GROMACS .gro file of C-alpha atoms in nm:
model
  322
    1MET     CA    1   2.524  -0.627  -0.310
    2THR     CA    2   2.435  -0.609   0.048
    3LYS     CA    3   2.135  -0.839   0.174
    4ILE     CA    4   1.847  -0.692   0.365
    5THR     CA    5   1.767  -0.887   0.659
    6PRO     CA    6   1.420  -0.988   0.762
    7SER     CA    7   1.424  -0.714   1.026
    8GLY     CA    8   1.529  -0.474   0.769
    9TRP     CA    9   1.224  -0.553   0.560
   10ALA     CA   10   1.023  -0.543   0.858
   11GLY     CA   11   1.155  -0.212   0.945
   12THR     CA   12   1.110  -0.071   0.583
   13ILE     CA   13   0.773  -0.174   0.586
   14PHE     CA   14   0.687  -0.053   0.924
   15PHE     CA   15   0.805   0.305   0.849
   16VAL     CA   16   0.630   0.304   0.469
   17VAL     CA   17   0.304   0.202   0.682
   18MET     CA   18   0.353   0.474   0.918
   19ILE     CA   19   0.463   0.747   0.696
   20LEU     CA   20   0.181   0.694   0.467
   21ALA     CA   21  -0.097   0.646   0.771
   22LEU     CA   22  -0.006   0.817   1.085
   23PRO     CA   23  -0.051   1.189   0.983
   24SER     CA   24  -0.406   1.093   0.832
   25LEU     CA   25  -0.489   0.906   1.143
   26SER     CA   26  -0.386   1.222   1.392
   27GLY     CA   27  -0.546   1.521   1.515
   28GLY     CA   28  -0.375   1.837   1.531
   29GLN     CA   29  -0.227   1.832   1.864
   30TRP     CA   30  -0.089   1.470   1.801
   31ILE     CA   31   0.060   1.547   1.474
   32LYS     CA   32   0.277   1.775   1.679
   33ILE     CA   33   0.350   1.524   1.935
   34PHE     CA   34   0.435   1.259   1.691
   35THR     CA   35   0.676   1.523   1.479
   36SER     CA   36   0.877   1.578   1.805
   37THR     CA   37   0.873   1.183   1.882
   38SER     CA   38   1.055   1.115   1.577
   39CYS     CA   39   1.301   1.371   1.634
   40PHE     CA   40   1.399   1.221   1.954
   41ILE     CA   41   1.379   0.874   1.795
   42ILE     CA   42   1.650   0.983   1.581
   43ALA     CA   43   1.849   1.126   1.870
   44ALA     CA   44   1.795   0.791   2.051
   45SER     CA   45   1.916   0.616   1.747
   46GLY     CA   46   2.246   0.773   1.811
   47VAL     CA   47   2.322   0.717   2.179
   48ALA     CA   48   2.203   0.377   2.128
   49PHE     CA   49   2.456   0.271   1.840
   50MET     CA   50   2.724   0.400   2.071
   51TYR     CA   51   2.641   0.194   2.359
   52ALA     CA   52   2.542  -0.128   2.164
   53ARG     CA   53   2.840  -0.076   1.894
   54LEU     CA   54   3.103   0.052   2.148
   55GLY     CA   55   2.953   0.031   2.479
   56MET     CA   56   3.008   0.380   2.526
   57VAL     CA   57   2.787   0.597   2.759
   58SER     CA   58   2.698   0.918   2.588
   59LEU     CA   59   2.470   1.155   2.855
   60GLY     CA   60   2.451   1.454   2.620
   61GLN     CA   61   2.249   1.371   2.321
   62VAL     CA   62   1.945   1.594   2.433
   63ALA     CA   63   2.214   1.889   2.492
   64LEU     CA   64   2.341   1.824   2.133
   65MET     CA   65   1.981   1.832   1.975
   66GLY     CA   66   2.000   2.199   2.157
   67VAL     CA   67   2.305   2.264   1.977
   68GLY     CA   68   2.146   2.154   1.635
   69GLY     CA   69   1.801   2.358   1.706
   70TRP     CA   70   1.986   2.679   1.779
   71ILE     CA   71   2.213   2.677   1.467
   72MET     CA   72   1.876   2.546   1.277
   73LEU     CA   73   1.665   2.859   1.413
   74ARG     CA   74   1.973   3.109   1.360
   75MET     CA   75   1.998   3.003   0.968
   76ASN     CA   76   1.675   3.028   0.918
   77HIS     CA   77   1.600   3.335   1.070
   78ALA     CA   78   1.950   3.511   0.927
   79PHE     CA   79   1.989   3.340   0.589
   80ASN     CA   80   1.747   3.291   0.290
   81LEU     CA   81   1.860   2.947   0.253
   82PRO     CA   82   1.671   2.652   0.175
   83PHE     CA   83   1.530   2.434   0.449
   84GLU     CA   84   1.778   2.117   0.353
   85ILE     CA   85   2.082   2.341   0.348
   86ASN     CA   86   2.012   2.507   0.690
   87LEU     CA   87   1.956   2.117   0.835
   88ALA     CA   88   2.286   1.997   0.699
   89VAL     CA   89   2.474   2.278   0.850
   90ALA     CA   90   2.320   2.215   1.194
   91GLY     CA   91   2.396   1.883   1.150
   92GLY     CA   92   2.755   1.926   1.058
   93ILE     CA   93   2.832   2.181   1.332
   94THR     CA   94   2.672   1.932   1.594
   95MET     CA   95   2.900   1.676   1.446
   96VAL     CA   96   3.171   1.914   1.506
   97PHE     CA   97   3.043   1.947   1.864
   98GLY     CA   98   3.028   1.575   1.919
   99TRP     CA   99   3.407   1.566   1.807
  100VAL     CA  100   3.501   1.840   2.054
  101LEU     CA  101   3.309   1.638   2.324
  102ALA     CA  102   3.494   1.304   2.230
  103ILE     CA  103   3.851   1.478   2.281
  104PRO     CA  104   3.860   1.447   2.669
  105ALA     CA  105   3.679   1.122   2.649
  106LEU     CA  106   3.832   0.921   2.385
  107ARG     CA  107   4.078   0.746   2.629
  108MET     CA  108   3.794   0.661   2.900
  109ARG     CA  109   3.509   0.438   2.923
  110GLY     CA  110   3.239   0.367   3.191
  111LEU     CA  111   3.158   0.620   3.439
  112TYR     CA  112   3.413   0.869   3.361
  113LEU     CA  113   3.288   0.892   3.020
  114ALA     CA  114   2.931   0.910   3.108
  115LEU     CA  115   3.032   1.220   3.367
  116ILE     CA  116   3.205   1.389   3.127
  117THR     CA  117   2.928   1.396   2.857
  118LEU     CA  118   2.695   1.477   3.163
  119MET     CA  119   2.916   1.778   3.251
  120ALA     CA  120   2.916   1.911   2.886
  121ALA     CA  121   2.506   1.872   2.866
  122GLY     CA  122   2.501   2.063   3.190
  123GLY     CA  123   2.735   2.360   3.056
  124LEU     CA  124   2.488   2.371   2.757
  125GLU     CA  125   2.189   2.380   2.953
  126VAL     CA  126   2.330   2.683   3.141
  127ILE     CA  127   2.408   2.857   2.775
  128PHE     CA  128   2.060   2.799   2.681
  129SER     CA  129   1.895   2.897   2.990
  130THR     CA  130   2.124   3.233   3.000
  131TYR     CA  131   2.118   3.324   2.609
  132ARG     CA  132   1.772   3.184   2.512
  133PHE     CA  133   1.726   3.038   2.133
  134PRO     CA  134   1.696   3.260   1.831
  135ASN     CA  135   1.368   3.379   1.746
  136GLY     CA  136   1.483   3.646   1.451
  137GLY     CA  137   1.654   3.918   1.651
  138THR     CA  138   1.992   4.070   1.543
  139GLY     CA  139   2.327   4.011   1.667
  140PHE     CA  140   2.491   3.689   1.722
  141TRP     CA  141   2.226   3.521   1.951
  142GLY     CA  142   1.953   3.649   1.738
  143VAL     CA  143   1.696   3.717   2.003
  144MET     CA  144   1.444   3.979   2.026
  145PRO     CA  145   1.178   4.056   2.318
  146SER     CA  146   0.887   4.056   2.075
  147VAL     CA  147   0.732   3.781   1.898
  148ALA     CA  148   0.924   3.535   1.727
  149ALA     CA  149   0.949   3.569   1.361
  150PRO     CA  150   0.790   3.295   1.156
  151PHE     CA  151   0.979   2.975   1.075
  152ARG     CA  152   1.030   2.848   0.698
  153ARG     CA  153   0.968   2.504   0.653
  154PRO     CA  154   1.025   2.269   0.352
  155ALA     CA  155   0.815   2.397   0.025
  156ILE     CA  156   0.704   2.035   0.022
  157ALA     CA  157   0.583   2.004   0.378
  158THR     CA  158   0.453   2.311   0.506
  159SER     CA  159   0.137   2.169   0.662
  160ASP     CA  160   0.194   1.994   1.002
  161ALA     CA  161   0.088   1.669   0.825
  162ALA     CA  162   0.329   1.702   0.534
  163TYR     CA  163   0.605   1.785   0.770
  164LEU     CA  164   0.533   1.480   1.023
  165ARG     CA  165   0.583   1.261   0.703
  166TYR     CA  166   0.926   1.471   0.624
  167VAL     CA  167   1.039   1.400   0.955
  168MET     CA  168   0.937   1.049   0.961
  169LEU     CA  169   1.147   0.975   0.622
  170ALA     CA  170   1.449   1.134   0.808
  171THR     CA  171   1.400   0.926   1.071
  172PHE     CA  172   1.432   0.641   0.816
  173LEU     CA  173   1.725   0.779   0.653
  174GLY     CA  174   1.890   0.831   0.997
  175PHE     CA  175   1.851   0.453   1.062
  176ALA     CA  176   1.997   0.349   0.740
  177LEU     CA  177   2.271   0.575   0.784
  178ILE     CA  178   2.387   0.378   1.100
  179GLU     CA  179   2.290   0.054   0.905
  180ALA     CA  180   2.540   0.150   0.630
  181HIS     CA  181   2.795   0.207   0.893
  182ARG     CA  182   2.759  -0.079   1.095
  183ARG     CA  183   2.798  -0.302   0.770
  184LEU     CA  184   3.126  -0.135   0.660
  185ALA     CA  185   3.455  -0.091   0.785
  186PRO     CA  186   3.324   0.154   1.074
  187GLY     CA  187   3.095  -0.140   1.207
  188ARG     CA  188   3.366  -0.412   1.214
  189ALA     CA  189   3.622  -0.169   1.391
  190TRP     CA  190   3.342  -0.077   1.633
  191ALA     CA  191   3.288  -0.443   1.719
  192MET     CA  192   3.645  -0.536   1.769
  193ILE     CA  193   3.690  -0.248   2.000
  194ARG     CA  194   3.373  -0.326   2.201
  195ARG     CA  195   3.529  -0.687   2.235
  196SER     CA  196   3.876  -0.576   2.334
  197GLU     CA  197   4.060  -0.233   2.265
  198ALA     CA  198   4.403  -0.413   2.290
  199ALA     CA  199   4.323  -0.652   2.047
  200ALA     CA  200   4.185  -0.420   1.805
  201LEU     CA  201   4.496  -0.193   1.850
  202ALA     CA  202   4.686  -0.532   1.776
  203SER     CA  203   4.502  -0.588   1.488
  204GLY     CA  204   4.593  -0.254   1.333
  205VAL     CA  205   4.268  -0.078   1.449
  206ASN     CA  206   4.291   0.329   1.517
  207VAL     CA  207   4.065   0.311   1.826
  208ILE     CA  208   4.090   0.680   1.882
  209TYR     CA  209   3.992   0.728   1.519
  210TYR     CA  210   3.700   0.520   1.530
  211LYS     CA  211   3.591   0.628   1.842
  212ALA     CA  212   3.593   0.989   1.742
  213TRP     CA  213   3.378   0.854   1.423
  214ALA     CA  214   3.138   0.741   1.658
  215PHE     CA  215   3.071   1.056   1.846
  216GLY     CA  216   3.077   1.238   1.522
  217LEU     CA  217   2.812   1.031   1.374
  218SER     CA  218   2.597   1.063   1.690
  219GLY     CA  219   2.662   1.409   1.702
  220PHE     CA  220   2.525   1.466   1.343
  221LEU     CA  221   2.225   1.260   1.425
  222ALA     CA  222   2.166   1.497   1.757
  223GLY     CA  223   2.194   1.792   1.537
  224ILE     CA  224   1.961   1.684   1.251
  225ALA     CA  225   1.710   1.583   1.508
  226GLY     CA  226   1.727   1.921   1.686
  227GLY     CA  227   1.683   2.088   1.347
  228LEU     CA  228   1.388   1.903   1.266
  229LEU     CA  229   1.230   1.975   1.644
  230ALA     CA  230   1.293   2.336   1.550
  231GLY     CA  231   1.119   2.306   1.249
  232GLY     CA  232   0.828   2.123   1.405
  233LEU     CA  233   0.787   2.395   1.683
  234GLY     CA  234   0.912   2.702   1.523
  235LEU     CA  235   1.071   2.832   1.858
  236LEU     CA  236   1.273   2.646   2.134
  237ASP     CA  237   1.292   2.640   2.499
  238ALA     CA  238   1.581   2.547   2.727
  239ALA     CA  239   1.376   2.319   2.940
  240THR     CA  240   1.355   2.100   2.657
  241PHE     CA  241   1.714   2.035   2.687
  242ARG     CA  242   1.826   1.993   3.014
  243ALA     CA  243   2.105   1.770   3.132
  244SER     CA  244   1.881   1.519   3.295
  245GLU     CA  245   1.669   1.469   2.980
  246SER     CA  246   1.966   1.325   2.816
  247ILE     CA  247   2.006   1.094   3.113
  248MET     CA  248   1.622   0.990   3.046
  249LEU     CA  249   1.692   0.960   2.686
  250PHE     CA  250   1.987   0.704   2.717
  251ALA     CA  251   1.800   0.508   2.986
  252LEU     CA  252   1.498   0.465   2.769
  253ALA     CA  253   1.714   0.370   2.468
  254VAL     CA  254   1.841   0.061   2.745
  255VAL     CA  255   1.481   0.006   2.814
  256GLY     CA  256   1.388  -0.027   2.430
  257GLY     CA  257   1.665  -0.223   2.342
  258ALA     CA  258   2.031  -0.036   2.222
  259ARG     CA  259   2.107  -0.309   1.982
  260PHE     CA  260   1.755  -0.282   1.761
  261TRP     CA  261   1.624  -0.008   1.543
  262LEU     CA  262   1.283  -0.114   1.718
  263GLY     CA  263   1.457   0.003   2.067
  264ALA     CA  264   1.512   0.343   1.949
  265VAL     CA  265   1.147   0.369   1.854
  266ILE     CA  266   1.041   0.282   2.179
  267ALA     CA  267   1.247   0.501   2.374
  268GLY     CA  268   1.090   0.776   2.163
  269VAL     CA  269   0.759   0.673   2.199
  270LEU     CA  270   0.820   0.627   2.582
  271TYR     CA  271   0.985   0.949   2.613
  272ARG     CA  272   0.727   1.196   2.416
  273VAL     CA  273   0.377   0.970   2.346
  274LEU     CA  274   0.366   0.826   2.698
  275PRO     CA  275   0.364   1.177   2.887
  276ALA     CA  276   0.111   1.286   2.628
  277LEU     CA  277  -0.136   1.002   2.695
  278PHE     CA  278  -0.086   1.094   3.078
  279ASN     CA  279  -0.202   1.425   3.021
  280ASP     CA  280  -0.492   1.328   2.795
  281TRP     CA  281  -0.616   1.098   3.072
  282SER     CA  282  -0.599   1.411   3.328
  283LEU     CA  283  -0.281   1.201   3.510
  284ASP     CA  284   0.026   1.360   3.654
  285ALA     CA  285   0.278   1.335   3.375
  286ASP     CA  286   0.569   1.268   3.625
  287LEU     CA  287   0.400   0.941   3.691
  288THR     CA  288   0.584   0.814   3.383
  289LEU     CA  289   0.901   0.830   3.571
  290VAL     CA  290   0.802   0.555   3.782
  291ILE     CA  291   0.696   0.361   3.501
  292PHE     CA  292   1.037   0.432   3.348
  293GLY     CA  293   1.223   0.306   3.668
  294ALA     CA  294   1.025  -0.003   3.664
  295ALA     CA  295   1.115  -0.063   3.318
  296LEU     CA  296   1.491   0.009   3.351
  297LEU     CA  297   1.497  -0.240   3.619
  298HIS     CA  298   1.319  -0.499   3.426
  299ALA     CA  299   1.573  -0.430   3.127
  300ILE     CA  300   1.863  -0.478   3.313
  301ILE     CA  301   1.771  -0.794   3.561
  302THR     CA  302   1.594  -0.975   3.267
  303ALA     CA  303   1.621  -0.814   2.919
  304PRO     CA  304   1.957  -0.725   2.858
  305ASP     CA  305   1.859  -0.678   2.489
  306GLY     CA  306   1.565  -0.466   2.623
  307LEU     CA  307   1.180  -0.485   2.548
  308SER     CA  308   1.267  -0.492   2.142
  309GLY     CA  309   1.489  -0.789   2.244
  310GLN     CA  310   1.200  -0.967   2.399
  311ILE     CA  311   0.943  -0.883   2.113
  312ILE     CA  312   1.172  -1.004   1.853
  313GLY     CA  313   1.263  -1.317   2.045
  314LEU     CA  314   0.881  -1.392   2.102
  315PHE     CA  315   0.820  -1.387   1.725
  316SER     CA  316   1.138  -1.594   1.649
  317LYS     CA  317   0.984  -1.832   1.890
  318ARG     CA  318   0.655  -1.818   1.754
  319LYS     CA  319   0.819  -1.872   1.381
  320GLY     CA  320   1.010  -2.148   1.510
  321GLN     CA  321   0.719  -2.318   1.640
  322SER     CA  322   0.497  -2.305   1.315
   0.00000   0.00000   0.00000
């Protein structure tokens, strides 16, 4: 039986408390902000584990969220299927997109890999801007000029507060999925590949297979995140899935700390909650870019494990002194 670490117990307790308390403590607009924050936490966890476990930089995660959101909206308006089936289809097809994206990138690392994924994100941005997201129309694209048709949420999460709990539970399950991979054969293979691809090959590890597995898992998480975001908003806009947003999400995953689950939470909070707070304070939300830039410099220079690494290190020191 796999042992749950103290960090794992802390994360579980954290999510249980947040699932129970956060929707009750939040107002209408903030419930929607926290819902989208949870969606971006799922996406950030996907790009973070690829960087932490394999050293691969993927700059197309938010674009893949758009793919998942597009499929979720199209499934919702075209078929009378349960929400969970639509979500699984969105995650599965986006996982295939992740594999397709991996084909030219499997033998590349560093700058070249980042550029390929960024170019793919730019191409998807153009598609989203040109053809828009389905809103209940007919035809393949499902777009109509009139008001969008209503989106069907899960029967157990029709209200905004209930849907926030639903999304937060999905976030927890996403972290559990990554942790399961880390502890099983894929995680051991990824660790060897990150240390040395040559040594991994000599040990019989199929490097291409496990890299493709990582891209697929990251794409699946992005698709789930995009599908859940579509359920929260009811309609998506191409501006949400610009290529520059993928760069921002990756940078914030580094700031938060790619090796820890808390890092993805910090990334999502910085990405969605901080700009919303600035708007509430009547400040220009673009000022957050200055903060993000300073935080990224701080992480690169003094905190290789990000803010979460510093937080965990601080608690470890206090525990050792007590």
